[in-house]
């Protein structure tokens, strides 16, 4: 492709609203343009790179035995009402009506559609397992679209769904997708870590997210320095600290703490460590309030609380807190509380004798001894993991924390959707059973952003050969010179005939402009043809990774590109 006749607008500076490195580079290099908040146009370079990602995804899905289909984005409401998710999905799901006032959804995902298809087409165990996937546009009415195509309102996803006769079969399908994901992200030039994840609103029993470490990541990933343990922070187990005895506690003492409400305020006021304070949180499970006790320096993990209680939970309102404790917010404590269940995080055991609220405005209690002054109904791990915690898997290493972008997820769904939408099969004995499902997503457009996020330097993008929109950037530095233009044309034809895609910069621009754009666009191999070099029989070859220039004879260019390409491709192929 000739740059002069193509459509490759670049920007010297990105618009101010672009915060993420990938967003800035994708705008500056002319990969994308914003149409409205969270809606993006793919320009030719972005579209070519996106299709390369898609091709890798498609190859690995096909190789793993998945079968490609294409479903409509527009889905009737009935399926969502049958699955029970019409009410669960909330305002993030785009809903609309047709001219007859029938309701539709612009699909954020396709469990309902695929399950209803399989329910009507597959009847027998002989037709299972099946794994169907598509690459298609999805919609999500994000409250705050951010970081360009990382969190957009319209985006491209690969979504796949497996149907098996039983849990064992579903496990095999899951593992095949897990392995394919690891391969395909590696092929895209990404360091994608599989991380144990919550099954959340999707339901189901087993789940991993594939996370790419990035500053703009919105998920916190915990990993152990001594073993291979990696998990979403919200799911990380915390081990119990050593118990400290409260046997020698002094008598309970009420202290005046006017307007001191937070742990930090009270700790500073009473000159005690936050770790010796008992934080008393009032939650509600939708029916009744209950109490969660947490060591003052630890944070509560609501997901763990919900799992322990077995219901969705939320922090209680100030009115409820007043009702339960008889005091305004900031003075709650477990001593003397009646009529509510008291849950305690294991961290409380290390306090021994502590400080807590007195259930009375402007008062706290000192010398509070567990067992002597209050009782705990249920002990559980309810706190949020912190960097430096001991690893729950090996018990030796300490945990560190990184931020990550989720590029893929795999779930074992179980029979939630097959039961709701009647996807049943007849087994060998003639009995009807619900199919066991798995679902597997990849944010394809988000993966492209992650590739740019991970593969760039201060000058621009550094494309991996597998995703690069073109392999070679051929710079004709003197388009007005007949010899240079002829030599460039010969190299262009030769490289293309050898199977490489080439972008030829034949624009009437200064060399400096061409070099800067080439750095920004980041194509893996650069060939520079100038008048002076050509006369001496030596032109220049540059690898974008190192930006080191090497002189090369025009006749050697194709062999050099071939050699490097083969070497790099082997690195990306596990
Ligand atoms: Zn470990």
XYZ file of C-alpha atoms and ligand atoms in Angstrom:
575
model
C 0.000 0.000 0.000
C 1.243 3.453 -0.912
C 1.025 5.890 1.957
C 0.283 8.794 -0.416
C -2.874 7.217 -1.786
C -4.012 5.449 1.400
C -5.721 6.842 4.494
C -3.196 7.118 7.312
C -3.759 10.279 9.328
C -1.331 10.717 12.243
C -1.429 13.225 15.095
C 1.542 15.007 16.615
C -0.255 15.111 19.947
C -3.173 13.155 21.289
C -6.327 14.860 22.555
C -6.140 15.704 26.258
C -8.871 13.262 27.271
C -6.716 10.283 26.253
C -5.123 9.031 29.503
C -4.003 5.506 28.659
C -0.785 4.894 26.744
C -2.591 2.642 24.274
C -5.381 5.167 23.749
C -2.871 7.965 23.030
C -0.891 5.811 20.598
C -3.923 4.401 18.826
C -5.170 7.946 18.206
C -1.772 9.377 17.244
C -0.819 6.512 14.919
C -4.193 6.744 13.188
C -5.618 3.387 14.286
C -8.867 4.736 15.667
C -10.989 7.871 15.885
C -13.738 8.540 18.398
C -17.264 8.997 17.103
C -18.891 9.574 20.513
C -18.127 8.515 24.093
C -17.158 4.848 23.991
C -17.738 4.518 20.231
C -14.779 4.180 17.866
C -14.107 4.079 14.155
C -11.280 1.777 13.060
C -9.099 3.437 10.443
C -7.193 1.205 7.974
C -4.170 0.518 10.210
C -6.334 -0.256 13.241
C -8.671 -2.423 11.224
C -5.810 -4.447 9.714
C -4.268 -5.025 13.158
C -7.670 -5.932 14.594
C -8.230 -8.464 11.820
C -4.828 -9.982 12.584
C -5.894 -10.462 16.204
C -9.172 -11.961 14.986
C -7.323 -14.340 12.674
C -5.158 -15.623 15.529
C -8.232 -16.090 17.720
C -10.056 -17.896 14.911
C -7.113 -20.217 14.167
C -6.763 -21.256 17.792
C -10.517 -21.718 18.263
C -10.762 -23.861 15.131
C -7.683 -25.867 16.130
C -9.299 -26.564 19.527
C -12.413 -27.941 17.827
C -14.705 -24.962 18.276
C -17.143 -24.195 15.450
C -17.801 -20.669 14.196
C -21.317 -19.253 13.829
C -22.736 -15.728 13.731
C -25.695 -14.623 15.839
C -27.627 -11.335 15.660
C -26.668 -8.484 17.980
C -30.360 -7.721 18.381
C -32.024 -10.199 20.718
C -35.670 -10.545 21.788
C -36.454 -9.837 25.460
C -38.206 -13.177 25.977
C -34.988 -15.182 26.158
C -33.589 -12.854 28.806
C -36.792 -13.105 30.803
C -36.617 -16.915 30.569
C -33.038 -16.989 31.849
C -33.886 -14.545 34.645
C -31.263 -12.038 33.557
C -33.651 -9.373 32.220
C -33.844 -7.930 35.736
C -30.321 -8.833 36.855
C -28.370 -7.099 34.107
C -29.348 -3.560 35.079
C -28.724 -0.343 33.166
C -25.529 -1.577 31.496
C -27.635 -3.624 29.108
C -28.807 -1.616 26.094
C -32.536 -2.092 25.598
C -34.778 -0.797 22.839
C -38.222 -1.197 21.311
C -39.210 -1.845 17.717
C -42.095 -0.098 15.925
C -44.559 -2.557 17.468
C -43.245 -1.787 20.946
C -41.680 -5.207 21.268
C -38.632 -5.115 23.501
C -35.121 -6.030 22.407
C -31.615 -6.130 23.789
C -28.424 -5.100 22.012
C -26.508 -8.152 23.139
C -23.814 -7.753 25.799
C -23.343 -11.557 25.590
C -25.094 -14.512 23.934
C -25.709 -17.316 26.455
C -29.469 -17.020 25.950
C -29.374 -17.055 22.146
C -26.903 -19.925 21.791
C -28.658 -22.011 24.441
C -32.021 -21.599 22.746
C -30.425 -22.590 19.423
C -28.834 -25.706 20.879
C -32.054 -26.536 22.761
C -33.959 -26.722 19.488
C -31.286 -28.498 17.419
C -29.537 -31.006 19.699
C -31.426 -33.879 21.300
C -29.072 -36.803 21.873
C -25.872 -37.548 23.772
C -24.529 -38.707 20.405
C -24.485 -35.080 19.197
C -22.440 -33.871 22.181
C -20.066 -32.284 23.011
C -20.396 -29.132 20.895
C -18.445 -25.917 21.191
C -19.785 -22.943 19.212
C -18.256 -19.499 18.943
C -18.583 -16.205 17.112
C -16.593 -13.003 16.655
C -19.039 -10.143 16.772
C -19.990 -6.707 18.050
C -21.211 -6.421 21.636
C -22.829 -3.544 23.509
C -22.564 -2.318 27.072
C -23.898 0.993 28.305
C -20.808 1.807 30.377
C -21.406 4.495 32.976
C -17.911 5.791 32.261
C -16.314 4.667 28.982
C -12.537 4.986 29.381
C -9.143 4.317 27.898
C -10.304 4.237 24.271
C -11.305 0.766 23.116
C -10.324 -0.769 26.491
C -13.680 0.145 27.981
C -16.010 1.073 25.151
C -19.766 0.919 24.761
C -19.565 -0.974 21.472
C -16.753 -3.500 21.121
C -15.750 -6.686 19.340
C -15.748 -9.950 21.240
C -15.110 -13.579 20.619
C -17.697 -15.437 22.645
C -17.840 -19.213 22.748
C -20.076 -21.738 24.473
C -19.537 -25.437 25.122
C -22.236 -28.048 25.712
C -21.362 -31.346 27.358
C -23.173 -34.375 28.755
C -21.701 -34.035 32.259
C -19.291 -32.167 34.532
C -16.298 -34.248 33.448
C -16.970 -33.410 29.818
C -17.382 -29.730 30.698
C -14.016 -29.889 32.463
C -12.374 -31.217 29.306
C -13.969 -28.471 27.173
C -12.889 -25.857 29.730
C -9.292 -27.058 29.729
C -9.158 -27.038 25.905
C -10.296 -23.396 25.869
C -7.956 -22.456 28.725
C -5.009 -23.899 26.776
C -6.104 -22.243 23.521
C -6.372 -18.885 25.296
C -2.876 -19.184 26.726
C -1.563 -19.928 23.214
C -3.435 -17.199 21.377
C -2.584 -14.374 23.763
C 1.063 -15.406 23.590
C 0.840 -15.338 19.787
C -0.507 -11.780 20.004
C 2.636 -10.729 21.880
C 0.925 -10.476 25.263
C 1.939 -11.560 28.749
C -1.511 -12.797 29.705
C -1.698 -14.384 33.139
C -4.513 -16.785 33.966
C -5.932 -15.674 37.291
C -8.561 -17.392 39.436
C -11.696 -15.305 39.188
C -15.147 -14.832 40.628
C -18.060 -16.330 38.718
C -20.238 -13.329 39.679
C -23.392 -12.596 37.730
C -22.653 -15.358 35.183
C -23.233 -18.110 37.732
C -21.183 -21.289 37.585
C -18.420 -23.016 39.434
C -14.998 -22.496 37.895
C -13.463 -19.461 36.273
C -10.203 -17.902 35.187
C -9.542 -14.443 33.817
C -6.619 -13.803 31.497
C -5.002 -10.583 32.634
C -2.382 -8.423 30.958
C -0.364 -6.376 33.467
C -0.874 -2.671 32.723
C -0.882 0.626 34.604
C -4.434 1.281 33.470
C -5.640 -2.125 34.641
C -8.863 -2.023 36.593
C -8.433 -5.383 38.269
C -6.037 -6.060 41.103
C -4.060 -9.258 40.697
C -2.313 -10.881 43.618
C 0.664 -13.144 42.979
C 3.066 -15.089 45.165
C 6.816 -14.634 44.935
C 7.510 -18.254 45.880
C 4.916 -20.324 43.972
C 2.604 -20.013 40.953
C -0.387 -18.722 42.953
C -2.245 -15.928 41.167
C -5.725 -14.689 41.927
C -8.021 -11.768 41.672
C -7.507 -9.763 44.867
C -11.175 -10.073 45.772
C -10.905 -13.871 45.787
C -7.596 -14.204 47.578
C -7.843 -16.191 50.781
C -6.234 -14.746 53.862
C -4.718 -17.048 56.420
C -5.463 -16.681 60.151
C -2.862 -14.809 62.189
C -1.628 -16.237 65.492
C -4.092 -15.829 68.352
C -3.112 -13.475 71.156
C -4.405 -14.188 74.669
C -6.680 -11.701 76.426
C -6.279 -13.390 79.811
C -4.574 -10.442 81.531
C -6.968 -7.775 80.321
C -7.614 -4.832 82.633
C -11.249 -3.988 83.463
C -13.330 -2.578 80.621
C -13.123 1.214 80.500
C -15.345 3.773 78.757
C -13.435 6.719 77.272
C -14.756 10.004 75.936
C -13.876 10.377 72.218
C -15.821 13.476 71.070
C -16.351 13.464 67.295
C -13.679 10.782 66.763
C -15.350 8.352 64.374
C -12.913 6.726 61.983
C -10.297 4.160 62.961
C -7.559 6.692 62.143
C -9.142 9.443 64.238
C -9.738 7.233 67.274
C -6.305 5.574 67.026
C -4.587 8.977 66.943
C -6.795 10.371 69.714
C -6.224 7.416 72.090
C -2.618 6.885 70.944
C -3.160 3.238 69.991
C -2.318 1.305 66.800
C -5.151 0.730 64.284
C -4.179 -2.982 64.489
C -5.373 -3.063 68.111
C -8.815 -1.689 67.261
C -11.929 -3.718 66.534
C -13.763 -2.181 63.582
C -17.488 -2.914 63.817
C -19.388 -2.851 60.533
C -23.134 -3.221 60.251
C -24.279 -5.022 57.098
C -27.665 -6.074 55.835
C -28.529 -9.150 53.771
C -31.711 -7.548 52.476
C -33.815 -8.994 55.321
C -31.950 -8.395 58.538
C -28.865 -6.565 59.740
C -25.761 -8.366 61.008
C -22.375 -7.359 62.372
C -18.920 -7.920 60.899
C -15.887 -7.367 63.143
C -12.606 -6.549 61.431
C -9.177 -5.627 62.750
C -8.710 -1.857 62.454
C -5.901 -2.031 59.890
C -7.735 -4.487 57.602
C -10.376 -3.815 54.966
C -13.543 -5.845 54.625
C -14.077 -7.860 51.434
C -17.783 -7.704 50.621
C -17.544 -10.641 48.208
C -16.240 -12.864 51.000
C -18.964 -11.604 53.345
C -21.640 -12.361 50.740
C -20.222 -15.858 50.196
C -20.065 -16.525 53.950
C -23.636 -15.350 54.467
C -24.867 -16.978 51.269
C -26.721 -13.878 50.038
C -25.914 -10.518 48.443
C -25.028 -8.029 51.189
C -24.550 -4.290 51.541
C -23.431 -1.912 54.255
C -26.369 -0.790 56.395
C -27.801 2.738 56.246
C -27.114 5.208 59.086
C -30.710 4.670 60.258
C -30.207 0.914 60.545
C -26.885 1.443 62.345
C -28.667 3.713 64.834
C -31.364 1.054 65.345
C -28.867 -1.787 65.848
C -26.329 0.014 68.054
C -28.323 2.857 69.560
C -25.569 5.217 68.410
C -24.761 7.247 65.304
C -22.251 6.023 62.725
C -18.705 5.787 64.107
C -19.348 4.453 67.609
C -20.455 0.852 67.021
C -18.924 -2.004 68.993
C -19.728 -5.650 69.764
C -20.005 -5.245 73.552
C -23.602 -5.506 74.711
C -25.073 -5.872 71.211
C -28.115 -8.156 71.176
C -30.453 -9.525 68.565
C -27.966 -9.573 65.712
C -25.541 -12.213 64.395
C -21.918 -11.273 65.003
C -19.448 -12.432 62.370
C -15.742 -11.869 62.969
C -12.816 -11.929 60.633
C -9.959 -14.198 61.714
C -7.704 -11.145 62.066
C -9.575 -10.265 65.287
C -7.864 -13.208 67.013
C -4.534 -11.377 66.934
C -5.850 -8.366 68.879
C -6.122 -9.930 72.324
C -7.143 -6.773 74.146
C -8.432 -3.902 72.033
C -10.429 -0.723 71.544
C -13.884 -0.497 70.018
C -16.973 1.714 69.879
C -19.192 1.905 72.991
C -22.540 2.010 71.119
C -22.954 5.467 72.559
C -22.302 8.795 70.807
C -18.772 10.159 71.442
C -17.610 7.137 73.470
C -15.289 4.188 72.886
C -14.293 1.241 75.083
C -10.738 0.327 76.133
C -9.422 -3.016 77.448
C -11.979 -4.951 75.394
C -11.230 -8.683 75.713
C -12.610 -11.205 73.249
C -14.679 -13.928 74.994
C -14.839 -11.924 78.267
C -16.646 -8.860 76.903
C -18.419 -10.157 73.785
C -19.032 -13.358 71.863
C -18.659 -14.105 68.208
C -21.301 -16.248 66.500
C -19.279 -17.124 63.370
C -15.577 -16.835 62.535
C -14.603 -16.557 58.873
C -12.065 -15.130 56.447
C -13.754 -11.840 55.517
C -10.919 -9.444 54.824
C -9.374 -8.083 51.649
C -5.900 -9.453 50.878
C -3.048 -6.943 51.195
C 0.427 -6.853 49.629
C 2.828 -8.552 52.016
C 0.256 -11.120 53.220
C 1.440 -14.715 53.430
C 0.543 -16.776 50.329
C -2.562 -18.932 50.972
C -1.260 -21.669 48.657
C 2.343 -22.336 49.696
C 2.317 -20.578 53.073
C 5.880 -19.389 52.442
C 5.969 -16.577 49.904
C 4.463 -13.150 50.374
C 1.877 -11.658 48.050
C 2.463 -8.722 45.759
C -0.101 -6.810 43.758
C -0.255 -5.638 40.145
C -2.956 -4.054 38.033
C -4.211 -5.869 34.974
C -6.513 -5.535 31.977
C -8.829 -8.487 31.537
C -8.544 -9.687 27.937
C -10.288 -13.031 28.285
C -12.317 -15.145 30.654
C -13.325 -18.793 30.820
C -16.215 -20.122 32.922
C -17.766 -23.448 33.719
C -21.411 -22.373 33.744
C -23.018 -25.642 34.811
C -26.703 -26.109 33.996
C -28.076 -22.655 34.887
C -28.918 -21.663 31.301
C -29.597 -25.134 29.941
C -32.172 -25.689 32.677
C -33.790 -22.268 32.242
C -33.923 -22.549 28.435
C -34.582 -26.278 28.245
C -31.349 -27.379 26.563
C -31.732 -31.056 27.442
C -30.479 -34.217 25.773
C -31.424 -37.859 25.998
C -28.698 -40.047 27.489
C -27.857 -43.715 26.693
C -30.572 -44.931 29.063
C -33.206 -42.742 27.454
C -33.279 -40.222 30.305
C -33.448 -36.502 29.686
C -30.714 -34.393 31.264
C -29.679 -30.726 31.077
C -26.466 -30.070 29.150
C -23.491 -28.818 31.157
C -22.252 -25.541 29.719
C -19.089 -23.503 29.648
C -18.606 -20.017 28.231
C -15.467 -18.372 26.951
C -14.968 -14.697 26.081
C -12.195 -12.660 24.543
C -12.349 -8.892 24.209
C -10.897 -8.751 20.700
C -10.775 -4.964 20.404
C -9.534 -4.739 23.988
C -6.838 -7.304 23.173
C -5.619 -4.988 20.413
C -5.372 -2.133 22.935
C -3.517 -4.445 25.333
C -1.058 -5.331 22.550
C -0.334 -1.624 22.051
C -0.191 -1.043 25.821
C 2.407 -3.786 26.271
C 4.339 -3.284 23.004
C 5.375 0.356 22.816
C 8.134 2.792 23.764
C 8.352 6.563 24.128
C 8.420 7.030 20.336
C 5.423 4.923 19.443
C 4.069 1.438 18.916
C 6.434 -1.552 18.611
C 4.213 -4.109 16.896
C 4.785 -7.815 17.332
C 5.063 -9.295 13.800
C 1.953 -11.365 14.379
C -0.380 -8.378 14.850
C 1.440 -5.604 12.925
C -0.814 -4.001 10.277
C 2.080 -4.275 7.798
C 5.338 -6.200 8.162
C 7.605 -3.703 6.424
C 7.699 0.090 6.297
C 9.536 1.080 3.138
C 10.614 4.735 3.161
C 11.316 6.423 -0.136
C 13.208 9.513 1.040
C 13.318 11.171 -2.416
C 10.083 10.508 -4.268
C 11.185 13.061 -6.889
C 14.295 11.045 -7.731
C 13.752 8.523 -10.498
C 16.453 6.114 -9.255
C 15.212 6.120 -5.664
C 11.598 5.628 -6.750
C 12.601 2.797 -9.074
C 14.673 1.058 -6.372
C 11.806 1.486 -3.878
C 9.320 0.026 -6.348
C 11.556 -2.997 -6.939
C 11.892 -3.629 -3.200
C 8.146 -3.153 -2.759
C 7.334 -5.722 -5.432
C 10.015 -8.133 -4.226
C 8.939 -8.046 -0.585
C 5.292 -8.493 -1.530
C 6.133 -11.376 -3.838
C 7.957 -12.973 -0.877
C 4.713 -12.848 1.106
C 5.228 -9.696 3.191
C 2.805 -6.831 3.552
C 4.486 -3.491 2.851
C 3.581 0.121 3.534
C 5.476 2.366 1.111
C 5.995 5.922 2.317
C 6.124 7.721 -1.033
C 4.757 11.003 0.340
C 6.363 14.279 -0.605
C 7.524 14.952 2.969
C 10.821 15.725 4.676
C 12.805 12.665 5.895
C 12.349 13.808 9.518
C 8.568 13.619 9.176
C 8.821 10.155 7.637
C 11.143 8.870 10.380
C 8.894 10.187 13.146
C 5.806 8.664 11.574
C 7.629 5.362 11.079
C 8.608 5.304 14.763
C 5.026 6.131 15.747
C 3.405 3.542 13.439
C 5.886 0.967 14.705
C 5.974 -1.553 11.853
C 8.542 -4.273 12.692
C 11.002 -3.828 9.799
C 11.992 -0.573 8.139
C 13.832 -0.188 4.872
C 15.105 3.317 4.065
C 15.963 4.191 0.476
C 17.782 7.518 -0.005
C 19.705 9.049 -2.878
C 23.113 9.103 -1.221
C 23.016 5.543 0.033
C 21.725 4.196 -3.227
C 24.673 5.697 -5.099
C 27.091 3.793 -2.842
C 25.019 0.617 -3.149
C 24.015 0.622 0.545
C 20.591 1.477 1.876
C 19.454 1.253 5.532
C 17.622 -1.424 7.455
C 16.074 -0.767 10.889
C 14.302 -3.061 13.313
C 11.648 -1.075 15.162
C 12.401 -2.887 18.423
C 15.978 -1.588 18.734
C 15.863 1.324 16.253
C 19.453 0.435 15.330
C 20.386 1.239 11.753
C 22.342 -1.240 9.686
C 23.613 -0.682 6.155
C 22.352 -3.264 3.689
C 22.605 -3.902 -0.047
C 19.184 -3.689 -1.735
C 19.615 -7.239 -2.991
C 19.933 -8.551 0.608
C 16.771 -6.931 2.003
C 14.355 -9.786 1.305
C 16.614 -12.430 2.848
C 17.151 -10.234 5.920
C 13.394 -9.715 6.423
C 12.713 -13.421 5.842
C 15.300 -14.452 8.418
C 14.102 -12.054 11.109
C 10.464 -12.839 10.461
C 10.979 -16.594 10.797
C 12.955 -16.096 13.988
C 10.358 -13.820 15.554
C 7.433 -15.934 14.495
C 8.993 -18.934 16.225
C 9.123 -16.899 19.436
C 5.399 -16.245 19.217
C 4.507 -19.853 18.481
C 4.565 -21.934 21.651
Zn 2.867 -19.161 47.254
